[in-house]
Short mmCIF file of C-alpha atoms and ligand atoms in Angstrom, two decimals:
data_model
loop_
_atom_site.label_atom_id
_atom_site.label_comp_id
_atom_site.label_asym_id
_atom_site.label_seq_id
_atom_site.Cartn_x
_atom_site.Cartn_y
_atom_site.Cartn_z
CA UNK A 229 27.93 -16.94 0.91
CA UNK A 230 24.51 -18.54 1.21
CA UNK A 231 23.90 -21.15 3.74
CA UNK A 232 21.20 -24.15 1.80
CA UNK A 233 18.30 -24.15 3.82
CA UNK A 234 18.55 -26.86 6.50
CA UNK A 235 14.66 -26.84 6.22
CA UNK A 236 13.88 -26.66 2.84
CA UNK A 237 10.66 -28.83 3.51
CA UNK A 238 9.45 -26.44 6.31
CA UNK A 239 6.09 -25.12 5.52
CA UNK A 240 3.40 -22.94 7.16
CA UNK A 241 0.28 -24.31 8.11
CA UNK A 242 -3.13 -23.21 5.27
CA UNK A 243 -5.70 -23.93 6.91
CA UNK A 244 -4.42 -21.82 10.29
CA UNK A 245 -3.83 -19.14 8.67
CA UNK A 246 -7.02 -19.09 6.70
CA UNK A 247 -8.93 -19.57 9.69
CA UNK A 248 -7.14 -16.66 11.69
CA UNK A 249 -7.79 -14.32 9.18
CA UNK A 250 -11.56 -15.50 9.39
CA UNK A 251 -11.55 -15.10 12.96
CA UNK A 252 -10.00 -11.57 12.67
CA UNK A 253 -12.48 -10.99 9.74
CA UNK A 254 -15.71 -11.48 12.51
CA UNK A 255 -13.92 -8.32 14.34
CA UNK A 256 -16.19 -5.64 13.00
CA UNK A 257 -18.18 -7.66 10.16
CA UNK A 258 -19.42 -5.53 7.29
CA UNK A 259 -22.74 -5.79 5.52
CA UNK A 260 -21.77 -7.64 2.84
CA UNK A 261 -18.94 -10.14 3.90
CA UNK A 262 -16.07 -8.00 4.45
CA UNK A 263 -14.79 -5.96 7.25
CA UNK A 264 -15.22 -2.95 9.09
CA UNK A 265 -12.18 -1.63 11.30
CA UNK A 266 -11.92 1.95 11.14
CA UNK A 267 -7.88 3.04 12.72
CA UNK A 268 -8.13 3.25 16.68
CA UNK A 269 -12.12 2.46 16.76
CA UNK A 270 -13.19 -0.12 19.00
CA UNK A 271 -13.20 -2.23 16.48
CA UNK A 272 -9.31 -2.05 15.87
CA UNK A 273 -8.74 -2.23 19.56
CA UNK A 274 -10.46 -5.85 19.75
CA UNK A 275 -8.07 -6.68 16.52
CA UNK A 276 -4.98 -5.89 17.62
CA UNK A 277 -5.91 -7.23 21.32
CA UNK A 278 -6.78 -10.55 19.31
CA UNK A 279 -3.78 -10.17 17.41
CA UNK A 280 -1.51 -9.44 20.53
CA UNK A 281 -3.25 -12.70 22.57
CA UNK A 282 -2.02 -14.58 19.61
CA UNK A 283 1.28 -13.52 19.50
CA UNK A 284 1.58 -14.00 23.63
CA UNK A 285 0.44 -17.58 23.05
CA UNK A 286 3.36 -17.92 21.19
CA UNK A 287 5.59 -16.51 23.56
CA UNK A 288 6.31 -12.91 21.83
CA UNK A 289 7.83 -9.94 23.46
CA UNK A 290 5.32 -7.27 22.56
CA UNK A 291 6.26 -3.68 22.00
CA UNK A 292 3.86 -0.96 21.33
CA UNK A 293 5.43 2.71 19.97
CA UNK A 294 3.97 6.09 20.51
CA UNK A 295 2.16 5.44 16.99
CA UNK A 296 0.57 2.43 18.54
CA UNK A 297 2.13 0.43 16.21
CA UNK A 298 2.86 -3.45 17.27
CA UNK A 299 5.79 -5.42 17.33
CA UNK A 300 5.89 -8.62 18.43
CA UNK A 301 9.02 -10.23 18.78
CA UNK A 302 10.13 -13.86 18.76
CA UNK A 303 13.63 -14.41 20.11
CA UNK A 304 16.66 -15.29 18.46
CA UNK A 305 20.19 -17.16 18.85
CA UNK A 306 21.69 -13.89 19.11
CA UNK A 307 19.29 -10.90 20.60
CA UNK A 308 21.56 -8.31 19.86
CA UNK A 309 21.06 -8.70 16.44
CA UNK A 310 18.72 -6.21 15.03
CA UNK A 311 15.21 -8.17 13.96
CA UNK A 312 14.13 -9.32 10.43
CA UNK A 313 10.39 -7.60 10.86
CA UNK A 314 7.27 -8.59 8.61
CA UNK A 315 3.89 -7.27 9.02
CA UNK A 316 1.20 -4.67 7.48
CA UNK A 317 -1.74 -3.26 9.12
CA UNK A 318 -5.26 -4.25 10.34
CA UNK A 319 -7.65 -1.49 10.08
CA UNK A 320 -9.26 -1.79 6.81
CA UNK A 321 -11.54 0.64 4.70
CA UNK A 322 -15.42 1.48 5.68
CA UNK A 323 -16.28 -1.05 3.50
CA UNK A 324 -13.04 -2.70 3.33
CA UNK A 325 -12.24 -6.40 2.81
CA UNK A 326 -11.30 -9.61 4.87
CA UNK A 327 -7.20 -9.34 2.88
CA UNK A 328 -6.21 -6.09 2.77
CA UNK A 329 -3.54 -5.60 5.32
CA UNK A 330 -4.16 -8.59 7.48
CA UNK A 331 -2.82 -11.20 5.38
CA UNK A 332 0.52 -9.89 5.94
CA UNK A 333 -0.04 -8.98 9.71
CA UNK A 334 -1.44 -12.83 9.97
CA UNK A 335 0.88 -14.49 8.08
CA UNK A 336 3.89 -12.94 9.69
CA UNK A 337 1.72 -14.59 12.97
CA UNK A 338 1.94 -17.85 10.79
CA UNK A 339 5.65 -17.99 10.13
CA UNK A 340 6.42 -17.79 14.00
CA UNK A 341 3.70 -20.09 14.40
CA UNK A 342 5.86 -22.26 11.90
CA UNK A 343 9.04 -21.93 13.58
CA UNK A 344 8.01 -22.76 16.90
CA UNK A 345 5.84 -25.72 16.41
CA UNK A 346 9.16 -26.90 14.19
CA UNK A 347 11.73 -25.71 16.96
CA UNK A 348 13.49 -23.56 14.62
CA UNK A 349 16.20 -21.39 15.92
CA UNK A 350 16.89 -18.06 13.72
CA UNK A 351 20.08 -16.02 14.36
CA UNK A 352 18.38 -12.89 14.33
CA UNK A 353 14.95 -12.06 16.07
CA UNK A 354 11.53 -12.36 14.32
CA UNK A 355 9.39 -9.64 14.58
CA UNK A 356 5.59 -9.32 13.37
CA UNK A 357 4.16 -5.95 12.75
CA UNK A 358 1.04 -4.14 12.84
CA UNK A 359 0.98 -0.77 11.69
CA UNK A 360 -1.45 2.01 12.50
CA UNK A 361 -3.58 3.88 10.46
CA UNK A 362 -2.75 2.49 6.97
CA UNK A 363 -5.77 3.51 5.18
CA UNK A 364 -6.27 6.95 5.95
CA UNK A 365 -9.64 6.67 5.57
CA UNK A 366 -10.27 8.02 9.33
CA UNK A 367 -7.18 9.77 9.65
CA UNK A 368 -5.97 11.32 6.46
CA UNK A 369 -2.87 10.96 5.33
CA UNK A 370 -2.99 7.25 4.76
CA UNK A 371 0.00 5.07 5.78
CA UNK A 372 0.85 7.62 8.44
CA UNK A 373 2.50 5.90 11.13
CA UNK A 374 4.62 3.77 8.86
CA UNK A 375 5.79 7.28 7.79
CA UNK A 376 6.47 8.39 11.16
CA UNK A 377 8.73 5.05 11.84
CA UNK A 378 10.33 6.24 8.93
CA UNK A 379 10.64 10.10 8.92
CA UNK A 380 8.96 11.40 6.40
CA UNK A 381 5.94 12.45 8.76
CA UNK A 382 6.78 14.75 11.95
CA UNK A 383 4.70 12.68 14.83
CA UNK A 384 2.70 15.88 16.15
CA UNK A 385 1.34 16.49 12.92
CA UNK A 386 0.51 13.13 12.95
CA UNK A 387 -0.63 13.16 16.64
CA UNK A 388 -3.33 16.09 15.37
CA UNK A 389 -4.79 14.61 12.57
CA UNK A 390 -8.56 14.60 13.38
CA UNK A 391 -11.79 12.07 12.00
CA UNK A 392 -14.87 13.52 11.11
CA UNK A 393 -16.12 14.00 14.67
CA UNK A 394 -12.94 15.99 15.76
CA UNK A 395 -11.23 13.48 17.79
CA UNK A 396 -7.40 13.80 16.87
CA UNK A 397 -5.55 10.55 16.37
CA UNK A 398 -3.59 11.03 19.96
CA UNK A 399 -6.75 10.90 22.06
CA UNK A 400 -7.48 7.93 19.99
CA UNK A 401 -4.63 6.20 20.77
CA UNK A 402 -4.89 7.09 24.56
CA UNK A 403 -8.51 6.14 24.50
CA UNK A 404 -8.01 2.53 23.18
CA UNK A 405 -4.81 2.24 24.93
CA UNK A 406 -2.10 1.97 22.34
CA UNK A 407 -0.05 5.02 23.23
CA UNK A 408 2.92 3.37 23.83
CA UNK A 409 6.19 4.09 25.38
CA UNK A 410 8.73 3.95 22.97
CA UNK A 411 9.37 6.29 20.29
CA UNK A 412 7.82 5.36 16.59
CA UNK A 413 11.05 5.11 14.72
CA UNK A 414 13.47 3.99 17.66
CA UNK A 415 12.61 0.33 17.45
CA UNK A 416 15.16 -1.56 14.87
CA UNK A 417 14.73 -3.53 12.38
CA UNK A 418 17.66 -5.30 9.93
CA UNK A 419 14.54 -5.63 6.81
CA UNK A 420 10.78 -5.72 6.87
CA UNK A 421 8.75 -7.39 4.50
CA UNK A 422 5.24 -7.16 3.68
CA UNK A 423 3.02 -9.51 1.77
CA UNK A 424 -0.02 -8.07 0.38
CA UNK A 425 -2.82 -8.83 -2.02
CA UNK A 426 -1.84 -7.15 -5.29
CA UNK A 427 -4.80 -5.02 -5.67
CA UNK A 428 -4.74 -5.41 -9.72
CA UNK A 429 -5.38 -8.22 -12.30
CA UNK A 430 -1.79 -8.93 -13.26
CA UNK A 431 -0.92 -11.64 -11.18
CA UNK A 432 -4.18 -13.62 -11.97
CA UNK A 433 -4.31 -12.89 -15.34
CA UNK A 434 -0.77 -14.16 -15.89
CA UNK A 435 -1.89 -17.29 -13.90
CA UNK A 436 1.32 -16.16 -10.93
CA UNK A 437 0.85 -17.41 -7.34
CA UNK A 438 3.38 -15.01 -6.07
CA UNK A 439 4.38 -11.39 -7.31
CA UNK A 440 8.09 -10.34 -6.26
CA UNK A 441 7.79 -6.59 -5.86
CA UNK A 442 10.53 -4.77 -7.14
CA UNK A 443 9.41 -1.30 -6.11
CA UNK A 444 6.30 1.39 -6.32
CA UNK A 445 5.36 3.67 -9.25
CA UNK A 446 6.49 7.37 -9.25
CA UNK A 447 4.02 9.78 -9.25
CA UNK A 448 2.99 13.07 -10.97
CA UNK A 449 -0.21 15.09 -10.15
CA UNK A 450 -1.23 17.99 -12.35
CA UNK A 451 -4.23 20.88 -11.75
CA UNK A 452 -5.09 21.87 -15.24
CA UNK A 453 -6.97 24.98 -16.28
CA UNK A 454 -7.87 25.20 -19.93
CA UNK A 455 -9.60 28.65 -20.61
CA UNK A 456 -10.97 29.74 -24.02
CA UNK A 457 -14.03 31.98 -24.20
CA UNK A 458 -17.26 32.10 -22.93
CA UNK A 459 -19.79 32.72 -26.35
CA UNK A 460 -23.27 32.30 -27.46
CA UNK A 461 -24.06 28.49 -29.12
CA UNK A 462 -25.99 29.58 -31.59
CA UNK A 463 -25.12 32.48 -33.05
CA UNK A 464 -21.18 32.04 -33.08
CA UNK A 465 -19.26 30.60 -36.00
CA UNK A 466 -17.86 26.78 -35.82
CA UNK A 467 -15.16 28.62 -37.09
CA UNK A 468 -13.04 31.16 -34.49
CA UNK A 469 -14.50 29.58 -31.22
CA UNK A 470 -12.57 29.41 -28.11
CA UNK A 471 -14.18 26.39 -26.82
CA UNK A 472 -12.19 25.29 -23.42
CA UNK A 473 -14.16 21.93 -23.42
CA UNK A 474 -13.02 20.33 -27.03
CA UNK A 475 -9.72 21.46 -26.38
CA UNK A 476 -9.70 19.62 -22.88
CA UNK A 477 -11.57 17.10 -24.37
CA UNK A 478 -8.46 16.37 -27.15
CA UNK A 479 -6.47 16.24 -24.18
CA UNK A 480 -8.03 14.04 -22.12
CA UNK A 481 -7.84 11.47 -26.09
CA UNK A 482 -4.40 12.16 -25.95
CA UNK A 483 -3.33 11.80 -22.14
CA UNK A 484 -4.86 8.43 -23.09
CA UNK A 485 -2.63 7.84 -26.10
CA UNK A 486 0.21 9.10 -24.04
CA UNK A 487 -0.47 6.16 -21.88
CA UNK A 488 -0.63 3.43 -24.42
CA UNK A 489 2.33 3.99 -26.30
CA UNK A 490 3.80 3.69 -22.95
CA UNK A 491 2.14 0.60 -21.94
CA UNK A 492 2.11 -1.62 -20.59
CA UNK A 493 3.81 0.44 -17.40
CA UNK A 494 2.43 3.42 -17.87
CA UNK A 495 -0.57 4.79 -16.63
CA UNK A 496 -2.49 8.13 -16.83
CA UNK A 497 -5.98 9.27 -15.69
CA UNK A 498 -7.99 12.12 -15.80
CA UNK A 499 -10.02 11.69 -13.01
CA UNK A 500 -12.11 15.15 -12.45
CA UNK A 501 -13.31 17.93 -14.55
CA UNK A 502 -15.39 20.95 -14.39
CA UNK A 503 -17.18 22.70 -16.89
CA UNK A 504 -17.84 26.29 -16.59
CA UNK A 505 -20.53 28.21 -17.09
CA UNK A 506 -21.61 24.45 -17.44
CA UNK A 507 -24.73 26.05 -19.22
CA UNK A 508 -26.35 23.97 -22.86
CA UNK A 509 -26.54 26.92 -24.81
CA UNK A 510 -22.95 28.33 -24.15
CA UNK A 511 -19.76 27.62 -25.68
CA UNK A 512 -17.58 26.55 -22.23
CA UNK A 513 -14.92 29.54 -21.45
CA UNK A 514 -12.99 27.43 -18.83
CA UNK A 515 -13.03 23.67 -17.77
CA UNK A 516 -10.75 22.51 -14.74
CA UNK A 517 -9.57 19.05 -15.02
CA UNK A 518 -6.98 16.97 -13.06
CA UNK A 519 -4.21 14.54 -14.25
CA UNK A 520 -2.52 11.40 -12.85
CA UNK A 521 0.76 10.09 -14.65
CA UNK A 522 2.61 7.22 -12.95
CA UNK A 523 5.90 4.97 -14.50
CA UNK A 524 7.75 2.64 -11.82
CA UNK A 525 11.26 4.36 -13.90
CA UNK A 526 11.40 8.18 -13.04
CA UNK A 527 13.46 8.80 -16.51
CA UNK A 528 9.99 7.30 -18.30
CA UNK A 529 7.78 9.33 -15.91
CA UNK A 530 9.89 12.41 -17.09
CA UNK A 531 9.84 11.68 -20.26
CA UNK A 532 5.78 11.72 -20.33
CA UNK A 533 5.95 14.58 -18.45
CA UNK A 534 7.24 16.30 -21.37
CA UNK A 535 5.37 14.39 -23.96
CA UNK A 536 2.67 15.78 -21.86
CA UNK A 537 3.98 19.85 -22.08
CA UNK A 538 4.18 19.16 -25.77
CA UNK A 539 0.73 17.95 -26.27
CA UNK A 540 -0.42 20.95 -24.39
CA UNK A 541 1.40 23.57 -26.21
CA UNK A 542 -0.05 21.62 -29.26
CA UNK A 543 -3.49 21.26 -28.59
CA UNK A 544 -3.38 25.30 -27.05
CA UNK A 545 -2.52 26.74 -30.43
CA UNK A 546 -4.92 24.76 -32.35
CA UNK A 547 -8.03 25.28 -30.56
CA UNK A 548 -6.94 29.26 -29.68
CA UNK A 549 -7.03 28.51 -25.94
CA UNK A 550 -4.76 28.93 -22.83
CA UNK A 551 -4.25 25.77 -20.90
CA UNK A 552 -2.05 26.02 -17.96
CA UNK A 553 -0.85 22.39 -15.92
CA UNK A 554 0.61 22.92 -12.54
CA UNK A 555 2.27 20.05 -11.04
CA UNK A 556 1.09 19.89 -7.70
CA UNK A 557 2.92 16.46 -6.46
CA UNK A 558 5.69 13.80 -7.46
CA UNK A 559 6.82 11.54 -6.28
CA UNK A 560 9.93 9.19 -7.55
CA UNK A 561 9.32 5.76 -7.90
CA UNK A 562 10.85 3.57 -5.17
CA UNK A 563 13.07 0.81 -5.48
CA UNK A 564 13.10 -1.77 -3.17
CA UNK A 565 16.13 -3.26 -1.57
CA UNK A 566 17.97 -6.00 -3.88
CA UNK A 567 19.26 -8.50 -1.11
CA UNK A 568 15.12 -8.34 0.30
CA UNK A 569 13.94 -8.87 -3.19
CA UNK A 570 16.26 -11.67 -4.07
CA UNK A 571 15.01 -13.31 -0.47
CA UNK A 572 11.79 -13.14 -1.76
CA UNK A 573 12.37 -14.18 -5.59
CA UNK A 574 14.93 -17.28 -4.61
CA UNK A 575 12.36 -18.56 -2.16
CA UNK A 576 9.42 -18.42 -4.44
CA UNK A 577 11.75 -20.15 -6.62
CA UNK A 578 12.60 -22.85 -4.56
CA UNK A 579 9.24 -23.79 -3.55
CA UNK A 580 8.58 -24.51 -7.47
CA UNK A 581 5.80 -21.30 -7.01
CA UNK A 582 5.36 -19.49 -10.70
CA UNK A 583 5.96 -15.95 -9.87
CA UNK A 584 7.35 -12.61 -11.66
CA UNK A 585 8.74 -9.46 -10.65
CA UNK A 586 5.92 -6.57 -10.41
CA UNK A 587 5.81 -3.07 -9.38
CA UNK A 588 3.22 -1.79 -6.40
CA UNK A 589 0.83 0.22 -8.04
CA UNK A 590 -0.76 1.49 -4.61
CA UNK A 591 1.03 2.65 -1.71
CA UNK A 592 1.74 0.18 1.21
CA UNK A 593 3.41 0.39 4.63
CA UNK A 594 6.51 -0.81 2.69
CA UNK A 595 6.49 1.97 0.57
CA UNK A 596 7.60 3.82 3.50
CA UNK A 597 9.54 2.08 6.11
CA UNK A 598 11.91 1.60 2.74
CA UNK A 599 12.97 4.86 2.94
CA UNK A 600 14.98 3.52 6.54
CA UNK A 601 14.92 0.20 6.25
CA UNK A 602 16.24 -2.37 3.82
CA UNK A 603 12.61 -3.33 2.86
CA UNK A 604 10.57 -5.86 0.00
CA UNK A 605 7.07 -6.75 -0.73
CA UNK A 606 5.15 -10.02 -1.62
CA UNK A 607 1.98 -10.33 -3.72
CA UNK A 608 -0.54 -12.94 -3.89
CA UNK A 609 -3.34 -12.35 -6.53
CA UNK A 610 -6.93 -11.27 -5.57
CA UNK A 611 -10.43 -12.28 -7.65
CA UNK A 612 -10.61 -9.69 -10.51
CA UNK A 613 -7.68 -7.68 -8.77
CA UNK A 614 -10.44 -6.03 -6.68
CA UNK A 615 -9.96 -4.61 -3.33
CA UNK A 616 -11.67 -1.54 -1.29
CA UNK A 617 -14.42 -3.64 -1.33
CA UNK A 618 -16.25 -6.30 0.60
CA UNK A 619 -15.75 -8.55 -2.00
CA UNK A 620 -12.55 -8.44 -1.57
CA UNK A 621 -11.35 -12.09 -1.99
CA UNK A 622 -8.37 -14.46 -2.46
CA UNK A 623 -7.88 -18.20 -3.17
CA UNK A 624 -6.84 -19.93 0.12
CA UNK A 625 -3.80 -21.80 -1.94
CA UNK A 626 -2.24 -18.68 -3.51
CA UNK A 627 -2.59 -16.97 0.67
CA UNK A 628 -0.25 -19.72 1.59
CA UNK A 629 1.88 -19.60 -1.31
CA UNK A 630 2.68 -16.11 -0.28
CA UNK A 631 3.47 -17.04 3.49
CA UNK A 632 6.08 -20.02 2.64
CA UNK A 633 7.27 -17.54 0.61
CA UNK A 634 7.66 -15.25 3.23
CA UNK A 635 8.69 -17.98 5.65
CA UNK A 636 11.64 -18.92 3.48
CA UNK A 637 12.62 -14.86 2.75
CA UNK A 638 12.61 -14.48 6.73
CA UNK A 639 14.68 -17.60 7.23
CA UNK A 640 17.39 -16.38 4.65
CA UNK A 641 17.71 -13.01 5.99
CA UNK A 642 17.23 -14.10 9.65
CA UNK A 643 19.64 -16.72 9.29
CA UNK A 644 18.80 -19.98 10.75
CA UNK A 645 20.64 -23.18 12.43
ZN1 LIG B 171 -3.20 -2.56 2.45
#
């Protein structure tokens, strides 16, 4: 049985949470307005000690795993209840922007901010969270230490990855001093959620302050080899040619159509391709190409999987060519948990905020730590739904729609008095 809010005219505070995520945004400035905070540089060291000195100021209990990832903890009525955790990272991309990430490491900040400068007592703990490595960019995979909290990754292998100058993500750690003591995956957590820019137009387009993510998209990755024959342009026939290139060509028109009479939740890309001999005056005999197909319902993703197979074996007989796809990843979609989502949905519905369910269609933190914890993700809309770029930018109002949105989400699952 739901408790009504005994605050249900508590809100954060824009303008502080605007400014700390300019403050954090001066920590390794890019060229062009946005940031640059490479995982376990120097850089990220001066965020997360900014980040930590933040937290400490408002009395947090600050735990650092073997990941180096951050939890800062703000007491409860009753501490052996297991923490209601929301965070997301702070290293960003090369040439990453000021929103990515930090927005939902700051405004987890924000919402204990909130509660202490109201005197707000939860039941259970409030945690915020900063995890390492999200972007991959220096240590590939991305999103690797939410993986290790949550399984999926084995911490040595994680441990070994290694940037472009050799230095493994361990001595990285150690250097900046964020190996710490306890175990990535030991601390507990009851849910965690994450608010995030959306990274895509839908939210702005549809004129939504807040997104109420439901889940991630499944995906499927194919390496495609269409081989015909290699023969002279001139002096063979239109007719009887074994030309690898208009046969990958047809497919790449009807991966597309494939797509759109899926839409508007399906999507499919062909995002590389190789000619060979690659040569003006020869007919291609082989052209390599790649697909991406990804549904947020695994039974859809299937289903274009064979729609695909058929198109294929179609387009191979016509144009007298081999073409072999080898699926070479999937994942299913993920589902997010429904007592998180619900948190998330009543409360944007309670603060009047127009809002709609949506599906990630990147990979976040979340995406992981779901896979262990009962987990949900909020959205705020970004200019032209561009991100991984300095540009990056979102509208200070819809940034604090998203964090009383979170506020009230924490204070339902964290129970309050
Ligand atoms: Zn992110």
């Amino acid at each position: 049985m739901k408790a009504p809010s005994v605050k249900p005219n508590l809100r954060i505070n824009g303008e502080r949470l605007w400014q700390s995520i300019m403050s954090m945004a001066e920590i390794g400035p890019g060229d062009k307005g946005g940031s640059r905070r490479l995982a376990l540089t120097d850089e990220d060291k001066r965020g997360r000690e900014l980040f930590m000195q933040w937290c400490e100021a408002e009395n947090c209990v600050i735990t650092v795993d073997d990941m180096g990832n951050i939890f800062a903890r703000r007491p409860g009525k009753n501490n052996d209840l297991d923490p209601v955790c929301a965070g997301s990272h702070l290293d960003t991309q090369p040439h990453g922007g000021k929103f990515d990430g930090i927005y939902g490491v700051l405004s987890a900040l924000e919402v204990i901010r909130t509660l202490n400068e109201n005197n707000i007592e939860t039941d259970a703990p409030v945690e915020a969270v900063n995890w390492t490595n999200e972007e991959g960019s220096r240590f590939a995979p991305a999103m690797i230490s939410s993986g290790v909290f949550a399984g999926l990754f084995e911490k040595e292998f994680a441990w070994s990855r290694t940037d472009v100058n050799g230095r493994s993500l361990k001595q990285e750690l150690e250097r900046i001093g964020f190996m710490g003591k306890q175990r990535c995956g030991d601390h507990a957590m009851s849910a965690l959620l994450e608010a995030h820019i959306e990274q895509g137009p839908i939210l702005e387009a549809a004129g939504h302050q807040v997104g109420v993510v439901t889940g991630g998209q499944g995906q499927r990755w194919y390496d495609v080899t269409v081989k015909g024959q290699d023969s002279h342009a001139g002096s063979t026939p239109m007719t009887g040619r074994k030309d690898a290139l208009v046969a990958a060509a047809e497919l790449v028109g009807t991966i597309q159509q494939i797509a759109l009479d899926n839409a508007p939740q399906a999507v499919c890309t062909v995002g590389e391709l190789s000619v060979s001999p690659n040569s003006r005056n020869t007919i291609p005999g082989e052209v390599f190409l790649t697909i991406d197909i990804r549904n947020p319902d695994d039974h859809k993703l299937t289903e274009i999987a064979d729609t695909l197979g058929q198109a294929i074996a179609s387009i191979s007989t016509q144009h007298d060519v081999s073409i072999e796809a080898r699926e070479i990843w999937y994942i299913p979609p993920i589902q997010f948990d429904p007592d998180c989502i619900a948190a998330v949905s009543d409360a944007a519905k309670s603060l009047g905020y127009k809002h709609q369910e949506i599906v990630s269609g990147a990979g976040h933190d979340a995406c992981q730590v779901c896979q262990k914890v009962p987990t949900a993700m909020i959205f705020v809309p970004c200019e032209g739904g561009l991100s991984h770029n300095e540009a990056e930018h979102a509208e200070p109002a819809d940034l604090e729609a998203g964090c009383n949105t979170l506020l009230h989400a924490i204070l339902e699952l964290a129970g309050r008095s």
